[in-house]
Amino acid sequence: MPRPRHPRLELDRAHRSYLVQLAQVSAIGPLDAGEARLHMADGTVLPCSRRYRESLRALAAVTEPAHGRA
């Protein structure tokens, strides 16, 4: 079952401590163990847990850089 999102702001959870506005996600950089880092439009880098990575990638429709530490 899909997770509920805020309908007007298009927010989704990236980590248990972070909600992100999908339109502001510019890239998702993979890390070891399935985790990732979100690169935001303003230059901020946030953690993204394994649990939320795939759904965020699909919802945000962003590119994913080559595997490695960002």
mmCIF file of N, CA and C in Angstrom:
data_model
loop_
_atom_site.group_PDB
_atom_site.id
_atom_site.type_symbol
_atom_site.label_atom_id
_atom_site.label_comp_id
_atom_site.label_asym_id
_atom_site.label_seq_id
_atom_site.Cartn_x
_atom_site.Cartn_y
_atom_site.Cartn_z
ATOM 1 N N MET A 1 0.845 -1.181 0.000
ATOM 2 C CA MET A 1 0.000 0.000 0.000
ATOM 3 C C MET A 1 0.887 1.240 0.000
ATOM 4 N N PRO A 2 0.614 2.214 -0.860
ATOM 5 C CA PRO A 2 1.448 3.416 -0.922
ATOM 6 C C PRO A 2 1.318 4.254 0.346
ATOM 7 N N ARG A 3 2.417 4.919 0.685
ATOM 8 C CA ARG A 3 2.416 5.801 1.846
ATOM 9 C C ARG A 3 1.666 7.079 1.512
ATOM 10 N N PRO A 4 0.942 7.635 2.474
ATOM 11 C CA PRO A 4 0.251 8.899 2.210
ATOM 12 C C PRO A 4 1.249 10.036 2.042
ATOM 13 N N ARG A 5 0.949 10.944 1.142
ATOM 14 C CA ARG A 5 1.778 12.123 0.914
ATOM 15 C C ARG A 5 0.915 13.353 1.126
ATOM 16 N N HIS A 6 1.562 14.470 1.418
ATOM 17 C CA HIS A 6 0.833 15.715 1.539
ATOM 18 C C HIS A 6 0.427 16.128 0.129
ATOM 19 N N PRO A 7 -0.870 16.254 -0.175
ATOM 20 C CA PRO A 7 -1.321 16.453 -1.549
ATOM 21 C C PRO A 7 -0.920 17.783 -2.182
ATOM 22 N N ARG A 8 -0.810 18.855 -1.423
ATOM 23 C CA ARG A 8 -0.531 20.152 -2.037
ATOM 24 C C ARG A 8 0.961 20.440 -2.173
ATOM 25 N N LEU A 9 1.747 19.985 -1.239
ATOM 26 C CA LEU A 9 3.173 20.275 -1.279
ATOM 27 C C LEU A 9 3.993 19.157 -1.911
ATOM 28 N N GLU A 10 3.371 18.019 -2.160
ATOM 29 C CA GLU A 10 4.079 16.853 -2.703
ATOM 30 C C GLU A 10 5.283 16.506 -1.833
ATOM 31 N N LEU A 11 5.023 16.290 -0.557
ATOM 32 C CA LEU A 11 6.050 15.878 0.387
ATOM 33 C C LEU A 11 6.063 14.361 0.498
ATOM 34 N N ASP A 12 7.247 13.815 0.705
ATOM 35 C CA ASP A 12 7.356 12.391 0.958
ATOM 36 C C ASP A 12 8.507 12.163 1.925
ATOM 37 N N ARG A 13 8.446 11.078 2.648
ATOM 38 C CA ARG A 13 9.476 10.771 3.632
ATOM 39 C C ARG A 13 10.700 10.190 2.936
ATOM 40 N N ALA A 14 11.887 10.674 3.344
ATOM 41 C CA ALA A 14 13.143 10.169 2.813
ATOM 42 C C ALA A 14 13.909 9.382 3.873
ATOM 43 N N HIS A 15 13.560 9.635 5.124
ATOM 44 C CA HIS A 15 14.260 9.067 6.266
ATOM 45 C C HIS A 15 13.333 9.282 7.451
ATOM 46 N N ARG A 16 13.522 8.561 8.517
ATOM 47 C CA ARG A 16 12.597 8.749 9.640
ATOM 48 C C ARG A 16 12.659 10.164 10.205
ATOM 49 N N SER A 17 13.725 10.892 9.929
ATOM 50 C CA SER A 17 13.874 12.259 10.421
ATOM 51 C C SER A 17 13.622 13.336 9.368
ATOM 52 N N TYR A 18 13.346 12.951 8.128
ATOM 53 C CA TYR A 18 13.240 13.937 7.048
ATOM 54 C C TYR A 18 12.042 13.705 6.146
ATOM 55 N N LEU A 19 11.317 14.787 5.897
ATOM 56 C CA LEU A 19 10.330 14.859 4.821
ATOM 57 C C LEU A 19 10.935 15.775 3.776
ATOM 58 N N VAL A 20 10.743 15.463 2.508
ATOM 59 C CA VAL A 20 11.295 16.318 1.457
ATOM 60 C C VAL A 20 10.201 16.704 0.467
ATOM 61 N N GLN A 21 10.370 17.879 -0.113
ATOM 62 C CA GLN A 21 9.477 18.320 -1.173
ATOM 63 C C GLN A 21 10.012 17.715 -2.472
ATOM 64 N N LEU A 22 9.231 16.875 -3.109
ATOM 65 C CA LEU A 22 9.689 16.108 -4.268
ATOM 66 C C LEU A 22 10.230 16.982 -5.394
ATOM 67 N N ALA A 23 9.641 18.131 -5.619
ATOM 68 C CA ALA A 23 10.086 19.009 -6.698
ATOM 69 C C ALA A 23 11.491 19.551 -6.446
ATOM 70 N N GLN A 24 11.968 19.492 -5.218
ATOM 71 C CA GLN A 24 13.283 20.032 -4.873
ATOM 72 C C GLN A 24 14.400 18.994 -4.911
ATOM 73 N N VAL A 25 14.063 17.725 -5.122
ATOM 74 C CA VAL A 25 15.087 16.670 -5.204
ATOM 75 C C VAL A 25 15.691 16.709 -6.602
ATOM 76 N N SER A 26 17.006 16.976 -6.685
ATOM 77 C CA SER A 26 17.638 17.056 -8.003
ATOM 78 C C SER A 26 18.368 15.777 -8.378
ATOM 79 N N ALA A 27 18.835 15.004 -7.392
ATOM 80 C CA ALA A 27 19.516 13.733 -7.681
ATOM 81 C C ALA A 27 19.510 12.865 -6.437
ATOM 82 N N ILE A 28 19.642 11.559 -6.663
ATOM 83 C CA ILE A 28 19.768 10.600 -5.567
ATOM 84 C C ILE A 28 21.061 9.833 -5.799
ATOM 85 N N GLY A 29 21.993 9.979 -4.864
ATOM 86 C CA GLY A 29 23.288 9.313 -4.982
ATOM 87 C C GLY A 29 23.338 8.089 -4.105
ATOM 88 N N PRO A 30 23.549 6.909 -4.678
ATOM 89 C CA PRO A 30 23.584 5.681 -3.891
ATOM 90 C C PRO A 30 24.828 5.594 -3.014
ATOM 91 N N LEU A 31 24.678 4.961 -1.869
ATOM 92 C CA LEU A 31 25.776 4.674 -0.952
ATOM 93 C C LEU A 31 25.826 3.175 -0.715
ATOM 94 N N ASP A 32 26.773 2.740 0.090
ATOM 95 C CA ASP A 32 26.859 1.324 0.447
ATOM 96 C C ASP A 32 25.634 0.891 1.230
ATOM 97 N N ALA A 33 25.347 -0.380 1.231
ATOM 98 C CA ALA A 33 24.270 -1.006 2.013
ATOM 99 C C ALA A 33 22.880 -0.545 1.607
ATOM 100 N N GLY A 34 22.709 -0.021 0.394
ATOM 101 C CA GLY A 34 21.390 0.348 -0.099
ATOM 102 C C GLY A 34 20.893 1.710 0.317
ATOM 103 N N GLU A 35 21.633 2.401 1.160
ATOM 104 C CA GLU A 35 21.224 3.748 1.542
ATOM 105 C C GLU A 35 21.627 4.723 0.449
ATOM 106 N N ALA A 36 21.177 5.966 0.571
ATOM 107 C CA ALA A 36 21.471 6.956 -0.462
ATOM 108 C C ALA A 36 21.534 8.347 0.154
ATOM 109 N N ARG A 37 21.970 9.293 -0.649
ATOM 110 C CA ARG A 37 21.950 10.704 -0.271
ATOM 111 C C ARG A 37 21.109 11.437 -1.295
ATOM 112 N N LEU A 38 20.258 12.313 -0.791
ATOM 113 C CA LEU A 38 19.439 13.150 -1.669
ATOM 114 C C LEU A 38 20.157 14.467 -1.880
ATOM 115 N N HIS A 39 20.294 14.859 -3.125
ATOM 116 C CA HIS A 39 20.873 16.151 -3.474
ATOM 117 C C HIS A 39 19.707 17.061 -3.824
ATOM 118 N N MET A 40 19.552 18.117 -3.017
ATOM 119 C CA MET A 40 18.422 19.013 -3.178
ATOM 120 C C MET A 40 18.798 20.179 -4.094
ATOM 121 N N ALA A 41 17.803 20.856 -4.644
ATOM 122 C CA ALA A 41 18.015 21.950 -5.581
ATOM 123 C C ALA A 41 18.838 23.089 -4.978
ATOM 124 N N ASP A 42 18.745 23.291 -3.674
ATOM 125 C CA ASP A 42 19.496 24.384 -3.038
ATOM 126 C C ASP A 42 20.901 23.969 -2.612
ATOM 127 N N GLY A 43 21.322 22.750 -2.946
ATOM 128 C CA GLY A 43 22.654 22.283 -2.612
ATOM 129 C C GLY A 43 22.730 21.449 -1.341
ATOM 130 N N THR A 44 21.661 21.380 -0.581
ATOM 131 C CA THR A 44 21.622 20.579 0.629
ATOM 132 C C THR A 44 21.704 19.096 0.277
ATOM 133 N N VAL A 45 22.414 18.328 1.088
ATOM 134 C CA VAL A 45 22.495 16.878 0.919
ATOM 135 C C VAL A 45 21.891 16.238 2.162
ATOM 136 N N LEU A 46 20.902 15.366 1.959
ATOM 137 C CA LEU A 46 20.185 14.721 3.055
ATOM 138 C C LEU A 46 20.290 13.201 2.945
ATOM 139 N N PRO A 47 20.213 12.500 4.064
ATOM 140 C CA PRO A 47 20.218 11.040 4.005
ATOM 141 C C PRO A 47 18.880 10.498 3.496
ATOM 142 N N CYS A 48 18.945 9.355 2.855
ATOM 143 C CA CYS A 48 17.738 8.658 2.404
ATOM 144 C C CYS A 48 17.923 7.187 2.770
ATOM 145 N N SER A 49 17.027 6.657 3.555
ATOM 146 C CA SER A 49 17.175 5.275 4.007
ATOM 147 C C SER A 49 16.770 4.282 2.922
ATOM 148 N N ARG A 50 17.217 3.044 3.093
ATOM 149 C CA ARG A 50 16.875 1.970 2.145
ATOM 150 C C ARG A 50 15.374 1.845 1.987
ATOM 151 N N ARG A 51 14.661 2.003 3.073
ATOM 152 C CA ARG A 51 13.209 1.824 3.067
ATOM 153 C C ARG A 51 12.497 2.777 2.104
ATOM 154 N N TYR A 52 13.000 3.976 1.944
ATOM 155 C CA TYR A 52 12.302 4.997 1.151
ATOM 156 C C TYR A 52 12.947 5.287 -0.205
ATOM 157 N N ARG A 53 14.121 4.764 -0.464
ATOM 158 C CA ARG A 53 14.882 5.131 -1.663
ATOM 159 C C ARG A 53 14.136 4.862 -2.970
ATOM 160 N N GLU A 54 13.664 3.650 -3.174
ATOM 161 C CA GLU A 54 13.036 3.310 -4.460
ATOM 162 C C GLU A 54 11.767 4.118 -4.726
ATOM 163 N N SER A 55 10.923 4.256 -3.712
ATOM 164 C CA SER A 55 9.690 5.008 -3.939
ATOM 165 C C SER A 55 9.983 6.482 -4.180
ATOM 166 N N LEU A 56 10.974 7.028 -3.490
ATOM 167 C CA LEU A 56 11.343 8.424 -3.719
ATOM 168 C C LEU A 56 11.877 8.619 -5.129
ATOM 169 N N ARG A 57 12.706 7.698 -5.570
ATOM 170 C CA ARG A 57 13.268 7.800 -6.924
ATOM 171 C C ARG A 57 12.153 7.797 -7.969
ATOM 172 N N ALA A 58 11.179 6.930 -7.790
ATOM 173 C CA ALA A 58 10.067 6.859 -8.738
ATOM 174 C C ALA A 58 9.186 8.110 -8.674
ATOM 175 N N LEU A 59 8.899 8.577 -7.474
ATOM 176 C CA LEU A 59 8.025 9.738 -7.315
ATOM 177 C C LEU A 59 8.685 11.032 -7.752
ATOM 178 N N ALA A 60 9.965 11.190 -7.459
ATOM 179 C CA ALA A 60 10.660 12.428 -7.780
ATOM 180 C C ALA A 60 11.126 12.459 -9.234
ATOM 181 N N ALA A 61 11.223 11.314 -9.880
ATOM 182 C CA ALA A 61 11.665 11.214 -11.274
ATOM 183 C C ALA A 61 12.982 11.954 -11.476
ATOM 184 N N VAL A 62 13.989 11.562 -10.703
ATOM 185 C CA VAL A 62 15.310 12.180 -10.784
ATOM 186 C C VAL A 62 16.329 11.193 -11.279
ATOM 187 N N THR A 63 17.486 11.696 -11.680
ATOM 188 C CA THR A 63 18.570 10.835 -12.123
ATOM 189 C C THR A 63 19.336 10.321 -10.921
ATOM 190 N N GLU A 64 19.974 9.184 -11.110
ATOM 191 C CA GLU A 64 20.783 8.602 -10.046
ATOM 192 C C GLU A 64 22.212 8.491 -10.538
ATOM 193 N N PRO A 65 23.147 9.218 -9.916
ATOM 194 C CA PRO A 65 24.552 9.176 -10.350
ATOM 195 C C PRO A 65 25.133 7.774 -10.206
ATOM 196 N N ALA A 66 26.306 7.570 -10.792
ATOM 197 C CA ALA A 66 26.985 6.271 -10.696
ATOM 198 C C ALA A 66 27.232 5.910 -9.244
ATOM 199 N N HIS A 67 27.260 4.613 -8.958
ATOM 200 C CA HIS A 67 27.412 4.114 -7.587
ATOM 201 C C HIS A 67 28.729 4.600 -6.978
ATOM 202 N N GLY A 68 28.665 5.007 -5.727
ATOM 203 C CA GLY A 68 29.844 5.470 -5.001
ATOM 204 C C GLY A 68 29.442 6.502 -3.992
ATOM 205 N N ARG A 69 30.367 6.899 -3.207
ATOM 206 C CA ARG A 69 30.062 7.909 -2.183
ATOM 207 C C ARG A 69 30.007 9.284 -2.808
ATOM 208 N N ALA A 70 28.970 10.019 -2.401
ATOM 209 C CA ALA A 70 28.795 11.381 -2.935
ATOM 210 C C ALA A 70 29.306 12.399 -1.962
#
